[in-house]
mmCIF file of C-alpha atoms (C1' of nucleotides) in Angstrom:
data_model
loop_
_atom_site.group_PDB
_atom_site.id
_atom_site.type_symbol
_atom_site.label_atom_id
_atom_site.label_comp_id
_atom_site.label_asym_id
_atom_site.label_seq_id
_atom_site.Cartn_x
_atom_site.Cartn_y
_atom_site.Cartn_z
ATOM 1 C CA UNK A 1 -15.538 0.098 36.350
ATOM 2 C CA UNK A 2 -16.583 -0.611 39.909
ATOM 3 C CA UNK A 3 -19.583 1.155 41.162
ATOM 4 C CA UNK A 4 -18.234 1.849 43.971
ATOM 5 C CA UNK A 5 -15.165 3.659 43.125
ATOM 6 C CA UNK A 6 -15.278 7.822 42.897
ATOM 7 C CA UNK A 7 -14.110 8.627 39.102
ATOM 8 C CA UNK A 8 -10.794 10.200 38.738
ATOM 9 C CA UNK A 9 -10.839 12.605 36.758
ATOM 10 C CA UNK A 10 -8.442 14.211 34.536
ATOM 11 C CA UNK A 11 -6.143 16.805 35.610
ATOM 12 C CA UNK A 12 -5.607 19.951 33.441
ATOM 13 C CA UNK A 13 -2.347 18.192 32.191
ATOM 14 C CA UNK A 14 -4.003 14.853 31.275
ATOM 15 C CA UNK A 15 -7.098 16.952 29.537
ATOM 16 C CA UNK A 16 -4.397 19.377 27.743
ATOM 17 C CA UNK A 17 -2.327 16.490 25.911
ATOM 18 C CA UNK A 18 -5.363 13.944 24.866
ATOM 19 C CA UNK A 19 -7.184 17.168 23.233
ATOM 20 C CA UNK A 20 -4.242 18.959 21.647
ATOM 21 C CA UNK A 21 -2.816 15.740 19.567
ATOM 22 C CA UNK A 22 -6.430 14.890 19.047
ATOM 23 C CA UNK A 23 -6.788 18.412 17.304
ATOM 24 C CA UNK A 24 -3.017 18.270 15.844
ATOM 25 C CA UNK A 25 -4.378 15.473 14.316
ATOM 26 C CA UNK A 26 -7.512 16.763 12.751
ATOM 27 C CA UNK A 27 -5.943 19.479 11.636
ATOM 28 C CA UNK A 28 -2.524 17.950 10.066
ATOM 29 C CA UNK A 29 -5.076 15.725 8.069
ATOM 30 C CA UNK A 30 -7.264 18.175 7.132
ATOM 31 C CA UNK A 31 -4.407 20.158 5.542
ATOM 32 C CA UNK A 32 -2.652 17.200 3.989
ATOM 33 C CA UNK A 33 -6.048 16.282 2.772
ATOM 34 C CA UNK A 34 -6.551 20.081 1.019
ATOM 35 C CA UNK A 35 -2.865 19.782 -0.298
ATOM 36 C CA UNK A 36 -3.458 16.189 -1.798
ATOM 37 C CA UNK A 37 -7.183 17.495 -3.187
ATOM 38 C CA UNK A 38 -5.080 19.559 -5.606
ATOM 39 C CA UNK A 39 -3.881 16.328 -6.551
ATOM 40 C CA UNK A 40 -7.068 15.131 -7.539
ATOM 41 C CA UNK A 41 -6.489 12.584 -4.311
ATOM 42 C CA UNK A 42 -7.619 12.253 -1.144
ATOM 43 C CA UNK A 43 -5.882 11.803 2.013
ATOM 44 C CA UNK A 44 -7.192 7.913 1.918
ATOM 45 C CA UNK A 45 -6.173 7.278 -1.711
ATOM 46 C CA UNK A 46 -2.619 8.623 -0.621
ATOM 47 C CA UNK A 47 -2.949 6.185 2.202
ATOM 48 C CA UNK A 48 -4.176 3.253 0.430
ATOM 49 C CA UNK A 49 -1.610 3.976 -3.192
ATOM 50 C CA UNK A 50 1.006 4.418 -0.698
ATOM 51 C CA UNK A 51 0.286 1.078 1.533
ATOM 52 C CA UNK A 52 0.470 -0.635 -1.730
ATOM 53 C CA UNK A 53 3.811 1.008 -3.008
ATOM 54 C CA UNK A 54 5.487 -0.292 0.242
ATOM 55 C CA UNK A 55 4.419 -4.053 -1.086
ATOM 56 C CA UNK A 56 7.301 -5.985 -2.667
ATOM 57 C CA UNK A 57 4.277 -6.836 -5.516
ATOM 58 C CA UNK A 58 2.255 -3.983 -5.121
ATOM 59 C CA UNK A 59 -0.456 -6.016 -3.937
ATOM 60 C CA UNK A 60 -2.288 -5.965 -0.504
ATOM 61 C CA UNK A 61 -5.540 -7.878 0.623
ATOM 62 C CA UNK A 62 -8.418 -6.196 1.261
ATOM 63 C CA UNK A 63 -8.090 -7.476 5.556
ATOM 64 C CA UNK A 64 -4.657 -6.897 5.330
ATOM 65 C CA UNK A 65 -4.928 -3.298 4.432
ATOM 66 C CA UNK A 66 -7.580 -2.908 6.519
ATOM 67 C CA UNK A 67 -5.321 -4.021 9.532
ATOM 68 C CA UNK A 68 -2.454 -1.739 8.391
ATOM 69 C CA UNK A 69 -4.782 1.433 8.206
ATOM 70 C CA UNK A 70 -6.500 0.856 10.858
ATOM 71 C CA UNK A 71 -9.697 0.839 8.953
ATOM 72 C CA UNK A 72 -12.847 -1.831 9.269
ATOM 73 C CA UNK A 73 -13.098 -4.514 6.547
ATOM 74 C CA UNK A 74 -16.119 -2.566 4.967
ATOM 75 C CA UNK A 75 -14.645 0.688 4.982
ATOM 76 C CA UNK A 76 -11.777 -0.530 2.819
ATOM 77 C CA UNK A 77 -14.102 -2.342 0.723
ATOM 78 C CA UNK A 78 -16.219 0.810 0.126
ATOM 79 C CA UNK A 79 -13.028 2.867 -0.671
ATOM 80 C CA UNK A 80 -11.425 0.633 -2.759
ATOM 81 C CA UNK A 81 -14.730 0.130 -4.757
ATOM 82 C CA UNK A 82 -14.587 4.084 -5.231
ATOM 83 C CA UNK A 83 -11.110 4.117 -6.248
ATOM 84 C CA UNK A 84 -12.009 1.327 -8.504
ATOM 85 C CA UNK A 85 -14.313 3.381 -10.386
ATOM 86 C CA UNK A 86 -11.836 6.204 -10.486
ATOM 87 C CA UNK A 87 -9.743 3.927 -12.181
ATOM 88 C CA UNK A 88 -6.569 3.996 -8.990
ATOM 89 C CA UNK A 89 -6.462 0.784 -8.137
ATOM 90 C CA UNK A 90 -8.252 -2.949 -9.498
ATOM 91 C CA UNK A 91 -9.079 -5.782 -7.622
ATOM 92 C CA UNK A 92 -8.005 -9.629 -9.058
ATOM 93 C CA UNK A 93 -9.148 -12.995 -7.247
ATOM 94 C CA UNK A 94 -6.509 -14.339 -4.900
ATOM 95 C CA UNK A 95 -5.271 -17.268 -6.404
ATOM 96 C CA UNK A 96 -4.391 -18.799 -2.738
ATOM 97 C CA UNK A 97 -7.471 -18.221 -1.417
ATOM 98 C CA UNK A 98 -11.039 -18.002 -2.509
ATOM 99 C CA UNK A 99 -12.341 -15.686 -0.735
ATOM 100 C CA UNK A 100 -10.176 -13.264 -1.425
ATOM 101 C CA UNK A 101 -9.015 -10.341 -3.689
ATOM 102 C CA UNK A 102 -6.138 -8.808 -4.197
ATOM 103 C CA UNK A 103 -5.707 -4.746 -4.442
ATOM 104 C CA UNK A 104 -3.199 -3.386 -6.444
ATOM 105 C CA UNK A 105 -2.330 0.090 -8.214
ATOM 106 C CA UNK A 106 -3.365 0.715 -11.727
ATOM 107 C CA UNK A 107 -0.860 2.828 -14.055
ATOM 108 C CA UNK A 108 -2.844 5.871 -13.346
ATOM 109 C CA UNK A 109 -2.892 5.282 -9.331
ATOM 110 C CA UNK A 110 0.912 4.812 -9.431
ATOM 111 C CA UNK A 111 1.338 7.930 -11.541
ATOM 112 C CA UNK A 112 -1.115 9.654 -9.234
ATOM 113 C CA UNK A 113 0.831 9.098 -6.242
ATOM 114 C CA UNK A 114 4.051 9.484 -7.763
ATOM 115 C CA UNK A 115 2.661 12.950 -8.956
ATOM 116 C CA UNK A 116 1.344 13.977 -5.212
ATOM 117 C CA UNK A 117 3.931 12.551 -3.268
ATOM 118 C CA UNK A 118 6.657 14.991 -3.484
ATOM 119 C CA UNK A 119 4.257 17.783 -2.073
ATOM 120 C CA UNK A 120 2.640 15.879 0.609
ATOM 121 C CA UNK A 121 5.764 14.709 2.144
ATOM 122 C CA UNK A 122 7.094 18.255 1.886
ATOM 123 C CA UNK A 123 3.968 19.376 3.529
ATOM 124 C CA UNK A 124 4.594 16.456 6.733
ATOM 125 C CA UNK A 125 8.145 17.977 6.934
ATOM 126 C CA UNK A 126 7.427 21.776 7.306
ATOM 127 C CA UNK A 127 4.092 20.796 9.294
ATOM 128 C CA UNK A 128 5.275 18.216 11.199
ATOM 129 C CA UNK A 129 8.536 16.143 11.544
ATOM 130 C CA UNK A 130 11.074 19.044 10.536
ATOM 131 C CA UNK A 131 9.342 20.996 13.856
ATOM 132 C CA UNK A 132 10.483 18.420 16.622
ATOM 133 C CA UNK A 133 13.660 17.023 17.717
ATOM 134 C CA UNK A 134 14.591 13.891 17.213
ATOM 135 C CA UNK A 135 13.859 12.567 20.562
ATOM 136 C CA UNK A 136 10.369 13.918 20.803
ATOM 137 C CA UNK A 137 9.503 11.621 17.783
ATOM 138 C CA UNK A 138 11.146 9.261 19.544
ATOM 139 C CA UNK A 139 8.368 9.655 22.325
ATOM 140 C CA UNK A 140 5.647 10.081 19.968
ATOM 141 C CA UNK A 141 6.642 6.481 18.485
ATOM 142 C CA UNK A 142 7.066 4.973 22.131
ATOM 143 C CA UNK A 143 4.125 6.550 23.342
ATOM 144 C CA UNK A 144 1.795 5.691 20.057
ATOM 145 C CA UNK A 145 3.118 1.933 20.365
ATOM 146 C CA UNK A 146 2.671 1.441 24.165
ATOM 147 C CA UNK A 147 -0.739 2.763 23.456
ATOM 148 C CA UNK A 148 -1.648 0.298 20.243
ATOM 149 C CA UNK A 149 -0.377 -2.458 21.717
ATOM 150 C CA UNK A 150 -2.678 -1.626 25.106
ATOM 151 C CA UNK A 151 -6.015 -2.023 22.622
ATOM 152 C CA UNK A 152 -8.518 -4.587 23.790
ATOM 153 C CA UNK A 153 -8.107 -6.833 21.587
ATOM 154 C CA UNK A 154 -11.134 -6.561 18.770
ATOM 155 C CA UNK B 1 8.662 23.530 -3.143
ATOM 156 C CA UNK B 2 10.980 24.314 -5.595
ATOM 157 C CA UNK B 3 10.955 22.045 -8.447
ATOM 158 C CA UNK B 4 14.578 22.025 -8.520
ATOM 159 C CA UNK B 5 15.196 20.425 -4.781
ATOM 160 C CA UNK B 6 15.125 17.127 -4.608
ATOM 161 C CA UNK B 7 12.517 15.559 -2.328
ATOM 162 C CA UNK B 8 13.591 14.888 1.121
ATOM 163 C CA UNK B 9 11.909 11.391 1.965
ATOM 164 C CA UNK B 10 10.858 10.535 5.084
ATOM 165 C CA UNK B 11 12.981 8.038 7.353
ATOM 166 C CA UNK B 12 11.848 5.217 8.603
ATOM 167 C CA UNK B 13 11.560 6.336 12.634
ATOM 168 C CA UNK B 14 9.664 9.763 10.873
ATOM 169 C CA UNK B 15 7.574 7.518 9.196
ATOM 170 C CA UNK B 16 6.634 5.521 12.168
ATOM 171 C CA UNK B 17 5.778 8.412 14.249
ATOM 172 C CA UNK B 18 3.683 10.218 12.083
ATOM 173 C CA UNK B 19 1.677 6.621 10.979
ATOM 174 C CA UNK B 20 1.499 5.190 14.541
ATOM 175 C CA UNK B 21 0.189 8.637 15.843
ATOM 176 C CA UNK B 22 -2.197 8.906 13.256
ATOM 177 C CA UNK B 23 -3.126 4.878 14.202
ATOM 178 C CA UNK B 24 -3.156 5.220 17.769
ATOM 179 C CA UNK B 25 -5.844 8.283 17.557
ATOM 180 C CA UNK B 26 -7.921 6.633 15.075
ATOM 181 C CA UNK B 27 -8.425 3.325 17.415
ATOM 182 C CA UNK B 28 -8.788 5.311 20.797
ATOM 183 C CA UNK B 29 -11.355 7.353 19.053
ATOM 184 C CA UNK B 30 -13.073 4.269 17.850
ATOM 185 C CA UNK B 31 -12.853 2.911 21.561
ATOM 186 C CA UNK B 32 -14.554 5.459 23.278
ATOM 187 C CA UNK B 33 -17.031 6.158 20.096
ATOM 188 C CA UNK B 34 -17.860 2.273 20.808
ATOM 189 C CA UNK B 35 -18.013 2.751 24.615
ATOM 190 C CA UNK B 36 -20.127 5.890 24.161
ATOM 191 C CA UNK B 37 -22.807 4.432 22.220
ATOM 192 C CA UNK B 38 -24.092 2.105 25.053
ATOM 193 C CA UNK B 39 -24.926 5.102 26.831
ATOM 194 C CA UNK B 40 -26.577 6.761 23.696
ATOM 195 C CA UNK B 41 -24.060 9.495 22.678
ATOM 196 C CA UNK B 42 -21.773 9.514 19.405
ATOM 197 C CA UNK B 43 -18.181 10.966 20.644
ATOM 198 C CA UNK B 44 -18.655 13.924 18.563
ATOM 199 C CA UNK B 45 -21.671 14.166 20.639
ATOM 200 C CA UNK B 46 -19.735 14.083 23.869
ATOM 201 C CA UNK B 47 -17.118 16.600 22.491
ATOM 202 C CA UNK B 48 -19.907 19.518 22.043
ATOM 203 C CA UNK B 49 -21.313 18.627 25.357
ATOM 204 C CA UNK B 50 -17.863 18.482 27.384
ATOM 205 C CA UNK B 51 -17.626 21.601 25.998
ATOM 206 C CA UNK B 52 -20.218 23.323 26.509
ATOM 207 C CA UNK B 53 -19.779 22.213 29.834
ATOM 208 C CA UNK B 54 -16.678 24.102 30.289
ATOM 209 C CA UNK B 55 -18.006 27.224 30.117
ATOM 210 C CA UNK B 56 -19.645 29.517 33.084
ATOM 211 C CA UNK B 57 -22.563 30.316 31.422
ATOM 212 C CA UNK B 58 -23.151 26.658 29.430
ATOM 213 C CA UNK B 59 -23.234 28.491 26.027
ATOM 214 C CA UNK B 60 -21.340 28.681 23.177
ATOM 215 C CA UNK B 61 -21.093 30.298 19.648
ATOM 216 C CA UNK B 62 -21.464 28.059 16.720
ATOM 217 C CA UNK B 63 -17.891 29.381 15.284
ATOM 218 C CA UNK B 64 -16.440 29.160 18.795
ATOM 219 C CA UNK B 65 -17.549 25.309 18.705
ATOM 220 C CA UNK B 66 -15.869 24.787 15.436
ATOM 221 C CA UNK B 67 -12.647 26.632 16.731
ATOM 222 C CA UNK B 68 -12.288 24.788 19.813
ATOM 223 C CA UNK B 69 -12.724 21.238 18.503
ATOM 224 C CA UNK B 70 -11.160 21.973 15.010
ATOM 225 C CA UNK B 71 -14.674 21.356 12.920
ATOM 226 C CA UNK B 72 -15.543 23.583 10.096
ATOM 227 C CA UNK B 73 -18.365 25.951 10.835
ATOM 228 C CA UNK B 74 -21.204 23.960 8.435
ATOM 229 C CA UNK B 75 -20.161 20.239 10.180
ATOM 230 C CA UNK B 76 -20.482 22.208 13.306
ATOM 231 C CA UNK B 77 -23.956 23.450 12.307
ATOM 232 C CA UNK B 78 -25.181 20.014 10.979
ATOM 233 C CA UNK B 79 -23.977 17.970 13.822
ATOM 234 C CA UNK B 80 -26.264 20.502 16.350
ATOM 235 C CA UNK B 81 -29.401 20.257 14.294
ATOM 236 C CA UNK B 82 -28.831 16.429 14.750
ATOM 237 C CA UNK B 83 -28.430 17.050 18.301
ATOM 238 C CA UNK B 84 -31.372 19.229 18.436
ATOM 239 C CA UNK B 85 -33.740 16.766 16.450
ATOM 240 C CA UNK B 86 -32.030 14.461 19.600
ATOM 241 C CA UNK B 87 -33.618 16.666 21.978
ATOM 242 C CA UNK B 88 -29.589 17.505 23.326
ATOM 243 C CA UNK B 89 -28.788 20.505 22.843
ATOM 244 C CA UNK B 90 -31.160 23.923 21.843
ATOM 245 C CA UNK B 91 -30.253 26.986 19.875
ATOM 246 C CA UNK B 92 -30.929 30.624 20.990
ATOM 247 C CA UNK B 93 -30.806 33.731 19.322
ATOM 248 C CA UNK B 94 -27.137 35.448 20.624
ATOM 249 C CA UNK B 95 -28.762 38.661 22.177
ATOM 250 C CA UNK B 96 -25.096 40.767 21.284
ATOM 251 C CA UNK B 97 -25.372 39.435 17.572
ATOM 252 C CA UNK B 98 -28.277 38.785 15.345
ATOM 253 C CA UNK B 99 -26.539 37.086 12.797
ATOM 254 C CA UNK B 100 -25.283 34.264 15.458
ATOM 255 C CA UNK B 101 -26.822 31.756 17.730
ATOM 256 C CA UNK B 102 -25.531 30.145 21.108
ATOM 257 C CA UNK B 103 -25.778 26.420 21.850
ATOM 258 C CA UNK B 104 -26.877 25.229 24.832
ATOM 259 C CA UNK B 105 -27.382 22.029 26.536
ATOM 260 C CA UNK B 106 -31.179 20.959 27.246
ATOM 261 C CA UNK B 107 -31.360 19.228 30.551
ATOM 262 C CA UNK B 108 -31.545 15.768 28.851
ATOM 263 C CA UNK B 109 -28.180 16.503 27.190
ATOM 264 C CA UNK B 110 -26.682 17.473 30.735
ATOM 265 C CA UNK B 111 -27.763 14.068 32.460
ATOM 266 C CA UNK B 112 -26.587 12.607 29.326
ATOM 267 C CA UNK B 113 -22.950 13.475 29.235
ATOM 268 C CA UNK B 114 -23.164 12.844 33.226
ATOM 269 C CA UNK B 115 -24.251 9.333 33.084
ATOM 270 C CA UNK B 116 -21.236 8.834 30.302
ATOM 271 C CA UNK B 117 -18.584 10.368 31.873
ATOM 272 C CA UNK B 118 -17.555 7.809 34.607
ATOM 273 C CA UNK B 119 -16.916 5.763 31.615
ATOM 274 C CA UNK B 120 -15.532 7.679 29.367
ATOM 275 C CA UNK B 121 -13.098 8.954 31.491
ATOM 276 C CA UNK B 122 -11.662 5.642 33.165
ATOM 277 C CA UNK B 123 -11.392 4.664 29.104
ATOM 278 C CA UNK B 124 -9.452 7.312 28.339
ATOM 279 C CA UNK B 125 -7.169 6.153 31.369
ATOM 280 C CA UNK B 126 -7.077 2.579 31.139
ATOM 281 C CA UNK B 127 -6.393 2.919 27.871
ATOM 282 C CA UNK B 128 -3.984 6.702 27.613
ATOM 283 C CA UNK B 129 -3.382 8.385 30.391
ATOM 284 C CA UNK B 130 -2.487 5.961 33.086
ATOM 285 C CA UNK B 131 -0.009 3.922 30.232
ATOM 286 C CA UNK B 132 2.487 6.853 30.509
ATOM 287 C CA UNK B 133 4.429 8.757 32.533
ATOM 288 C CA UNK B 134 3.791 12.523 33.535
ATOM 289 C CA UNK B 135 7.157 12.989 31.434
ATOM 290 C CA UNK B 136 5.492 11.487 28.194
ATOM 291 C CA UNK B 137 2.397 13.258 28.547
ATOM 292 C CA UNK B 138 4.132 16.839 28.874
ATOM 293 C CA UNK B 139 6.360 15.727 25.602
ATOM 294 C CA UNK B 140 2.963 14.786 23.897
ATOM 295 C CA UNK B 141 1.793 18.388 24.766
ATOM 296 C CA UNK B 142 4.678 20.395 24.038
ATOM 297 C CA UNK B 143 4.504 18.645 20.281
ATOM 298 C CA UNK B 144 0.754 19.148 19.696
ATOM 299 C CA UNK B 145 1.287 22.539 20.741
ATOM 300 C CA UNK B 146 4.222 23.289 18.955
ATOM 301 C CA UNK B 147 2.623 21.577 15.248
ATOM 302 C CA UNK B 148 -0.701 23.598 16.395
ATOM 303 C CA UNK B 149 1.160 26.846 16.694
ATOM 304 C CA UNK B 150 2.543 26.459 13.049
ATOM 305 C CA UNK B 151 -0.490 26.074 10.793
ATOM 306 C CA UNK B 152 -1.275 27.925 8.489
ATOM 307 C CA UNK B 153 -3.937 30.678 9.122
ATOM 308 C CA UNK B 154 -6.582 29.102 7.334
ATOM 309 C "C1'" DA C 1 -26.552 57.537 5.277
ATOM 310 C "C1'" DT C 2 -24.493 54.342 1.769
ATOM 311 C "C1'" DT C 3 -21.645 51.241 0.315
ATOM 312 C "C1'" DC C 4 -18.750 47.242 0.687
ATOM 313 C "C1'" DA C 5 -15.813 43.675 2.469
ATOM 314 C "C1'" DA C 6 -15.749 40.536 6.063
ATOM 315 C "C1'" DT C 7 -18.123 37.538 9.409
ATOM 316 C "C1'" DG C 8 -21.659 34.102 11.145
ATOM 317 C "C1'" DG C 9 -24.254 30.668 10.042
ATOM 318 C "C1'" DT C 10 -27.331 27.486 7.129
ATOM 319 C "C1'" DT C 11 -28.330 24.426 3.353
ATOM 320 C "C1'" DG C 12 -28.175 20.558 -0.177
ATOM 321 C "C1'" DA C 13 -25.551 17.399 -2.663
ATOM 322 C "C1'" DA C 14 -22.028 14.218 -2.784
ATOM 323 C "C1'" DA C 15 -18.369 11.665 -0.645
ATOM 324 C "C1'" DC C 16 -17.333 9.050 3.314
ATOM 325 C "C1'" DG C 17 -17.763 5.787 7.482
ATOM 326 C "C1'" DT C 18 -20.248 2.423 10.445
ATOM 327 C "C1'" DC C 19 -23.163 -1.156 11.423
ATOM 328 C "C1'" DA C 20 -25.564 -5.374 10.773
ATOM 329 C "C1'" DA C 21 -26.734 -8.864 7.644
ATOM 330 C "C1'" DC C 22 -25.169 -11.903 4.427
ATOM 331 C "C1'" DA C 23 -22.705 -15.156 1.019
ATOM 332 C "C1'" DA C 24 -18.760 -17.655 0.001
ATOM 333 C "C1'" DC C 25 -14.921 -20.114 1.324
ATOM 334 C "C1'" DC C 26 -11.521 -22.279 4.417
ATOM 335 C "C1'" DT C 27 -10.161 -25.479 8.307
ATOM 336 C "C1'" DG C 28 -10.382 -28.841 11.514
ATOM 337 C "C1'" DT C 29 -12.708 -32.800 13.394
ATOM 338 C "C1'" DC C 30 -15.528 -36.717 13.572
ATOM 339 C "C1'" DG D 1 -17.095 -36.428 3.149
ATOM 340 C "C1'" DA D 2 -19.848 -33.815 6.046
ATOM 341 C "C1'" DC D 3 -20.535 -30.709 9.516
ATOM 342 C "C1'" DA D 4 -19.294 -26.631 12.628
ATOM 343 C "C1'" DG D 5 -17.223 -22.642 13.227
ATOM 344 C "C1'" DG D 6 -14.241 -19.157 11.878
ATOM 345 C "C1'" DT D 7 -12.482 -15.968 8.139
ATOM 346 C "C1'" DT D 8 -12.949 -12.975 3.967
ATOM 347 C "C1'" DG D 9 -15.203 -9.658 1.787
ATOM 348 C "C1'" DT D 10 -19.550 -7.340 -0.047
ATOM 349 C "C1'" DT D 11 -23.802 -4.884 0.355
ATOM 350 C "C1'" DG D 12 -27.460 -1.511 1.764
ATOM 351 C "C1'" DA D 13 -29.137 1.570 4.991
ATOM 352 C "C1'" DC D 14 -28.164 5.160 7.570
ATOM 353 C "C1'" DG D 15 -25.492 8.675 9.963
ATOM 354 C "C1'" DT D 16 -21.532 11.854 9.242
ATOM 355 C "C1'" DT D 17 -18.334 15.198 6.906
ATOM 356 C "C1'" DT D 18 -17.013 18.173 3.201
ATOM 357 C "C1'" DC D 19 -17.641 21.505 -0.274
ATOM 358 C "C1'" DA D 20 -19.643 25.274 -2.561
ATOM 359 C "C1'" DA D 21 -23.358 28.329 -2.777
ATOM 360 C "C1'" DC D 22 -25.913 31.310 -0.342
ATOM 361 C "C1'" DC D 23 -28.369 34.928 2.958
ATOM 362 C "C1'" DA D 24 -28.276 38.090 6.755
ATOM 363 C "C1'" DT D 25 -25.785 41.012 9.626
ATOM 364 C "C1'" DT D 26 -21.895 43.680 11.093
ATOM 365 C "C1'" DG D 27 -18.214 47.095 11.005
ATOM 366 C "C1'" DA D 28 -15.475 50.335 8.692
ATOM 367 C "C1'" DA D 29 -14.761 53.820 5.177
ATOM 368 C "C1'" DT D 30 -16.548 57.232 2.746
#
DNA sequence: ATTCAATGGTTGAAACGTCAACAACCTGTC
DNA sequence: GACAGGTTGTTGACGTTTCAACCATTGAAT
């Protein structure tokens, strides 16, 4: 910003809304994550295991899921390597490209999620969607995308 | 839940609020981490500081920390002795309680959070507040406070 | 005064996330 | 076909967050 131009700061308004969704969404995470734990999963696995069950073949590139989560190349790599040893999901070579691997559920990370799922979507309802009308998630969604697709690019 | 309802799924607009919230606060965070870090502070950093800023006196109780930025108590603790080792903050013996301490920030951690602010703040605009409308940002409050005001105790 | 549950905070270990460096592969161009 | 530059993904080091265990102090009840 230019050097010469006074800051604006935030009104009480502005301040209010960024910090209470940033804290609605610590908090909604935390508790999903303390639901799912009793799952023997956390809030990632159900994030990853369910990115994966959305696939038409249940597989997802390691980039691509990145992209989807929101999540740096590495981060996905480290995660999926601890899954891996947990025995939720396997990597295979892509076949189409070299580089790459694919991720995809084992039997025990589909029965996993299939075995958490019911709970943590009960636990988005009461927490989250079943409190708001309609139209406000309408907003959230408008608002969220406006803001996403405002991201320098990187 | 009862084991005899069947689980109501999410649709696909609940779906996409709930996921492009979650994205949305994931990448601004990472923004202004990013931005933060070329003027030395982590965001967490800048959190503790903006609030300890807030207050008359410039102190705050450790729990009081946690309860205002949603942190447990012990990431609360760690993250000040990082500060302190950082020279950004100091700990003092809470005169009213001897089991508790008050944070403070040291005069290197005020000039810190100064120098950042500018920045921080015209981020958080170019790239939040100044994309919606005052009638967006009220909805986005009214939600957060709403899902805030029904956790559970805990 | 003594006990006892609750509160305030710290600690260490383990899980997690970020960053920078790197290796392998793909793609286009000459 | 070889080179340049971009893409894909891994790794290790290091900082961060969680979890459970723990100690000291407080406040309330007896």
């Amino acid at each position: 910003m230019a050097r010469t131009t006074r800051t604006r700061w935030l009104t009480d308004a502005e301040r209010s809304a960024w910090r209470n969704l940033s804290l609605m969404n610590l908090q909604l995470v935390a508790l999903l994550g303390r639901e799912l734990a009793e799952d023997g999963l956390s809030y990632q696995d159900y994030l990853v295991l369910a990115e994966l069950g959305d696939r038409p073949d249940g597989t997802a590139r390691v980039t691509e899921l990145g992209r989807r989560l929101g999540w740096e190349t590495s981060r996905v790599s480290h995660h999926i390597s601890r899954m891996e040893t947990r025995g939720l999901v396997r990597r295979t070579k892509c076949p189409t490209d070299q580089r790459g691997w694919l991720v995809e559920a084992t039997d025990d990370g589909r029965a996993a999620i299939e075995a958490a799922a019911p709970a943590h979507v009960a636990t988005v309802r009461k927490h989250f969607v079943d409190l708001l009308t309609p139209e406000q998630l309408r907003v959230l969604d408008e608002v969220a995308t406006t803001v996403l697709d405002n991201l320098p690019p990187a």
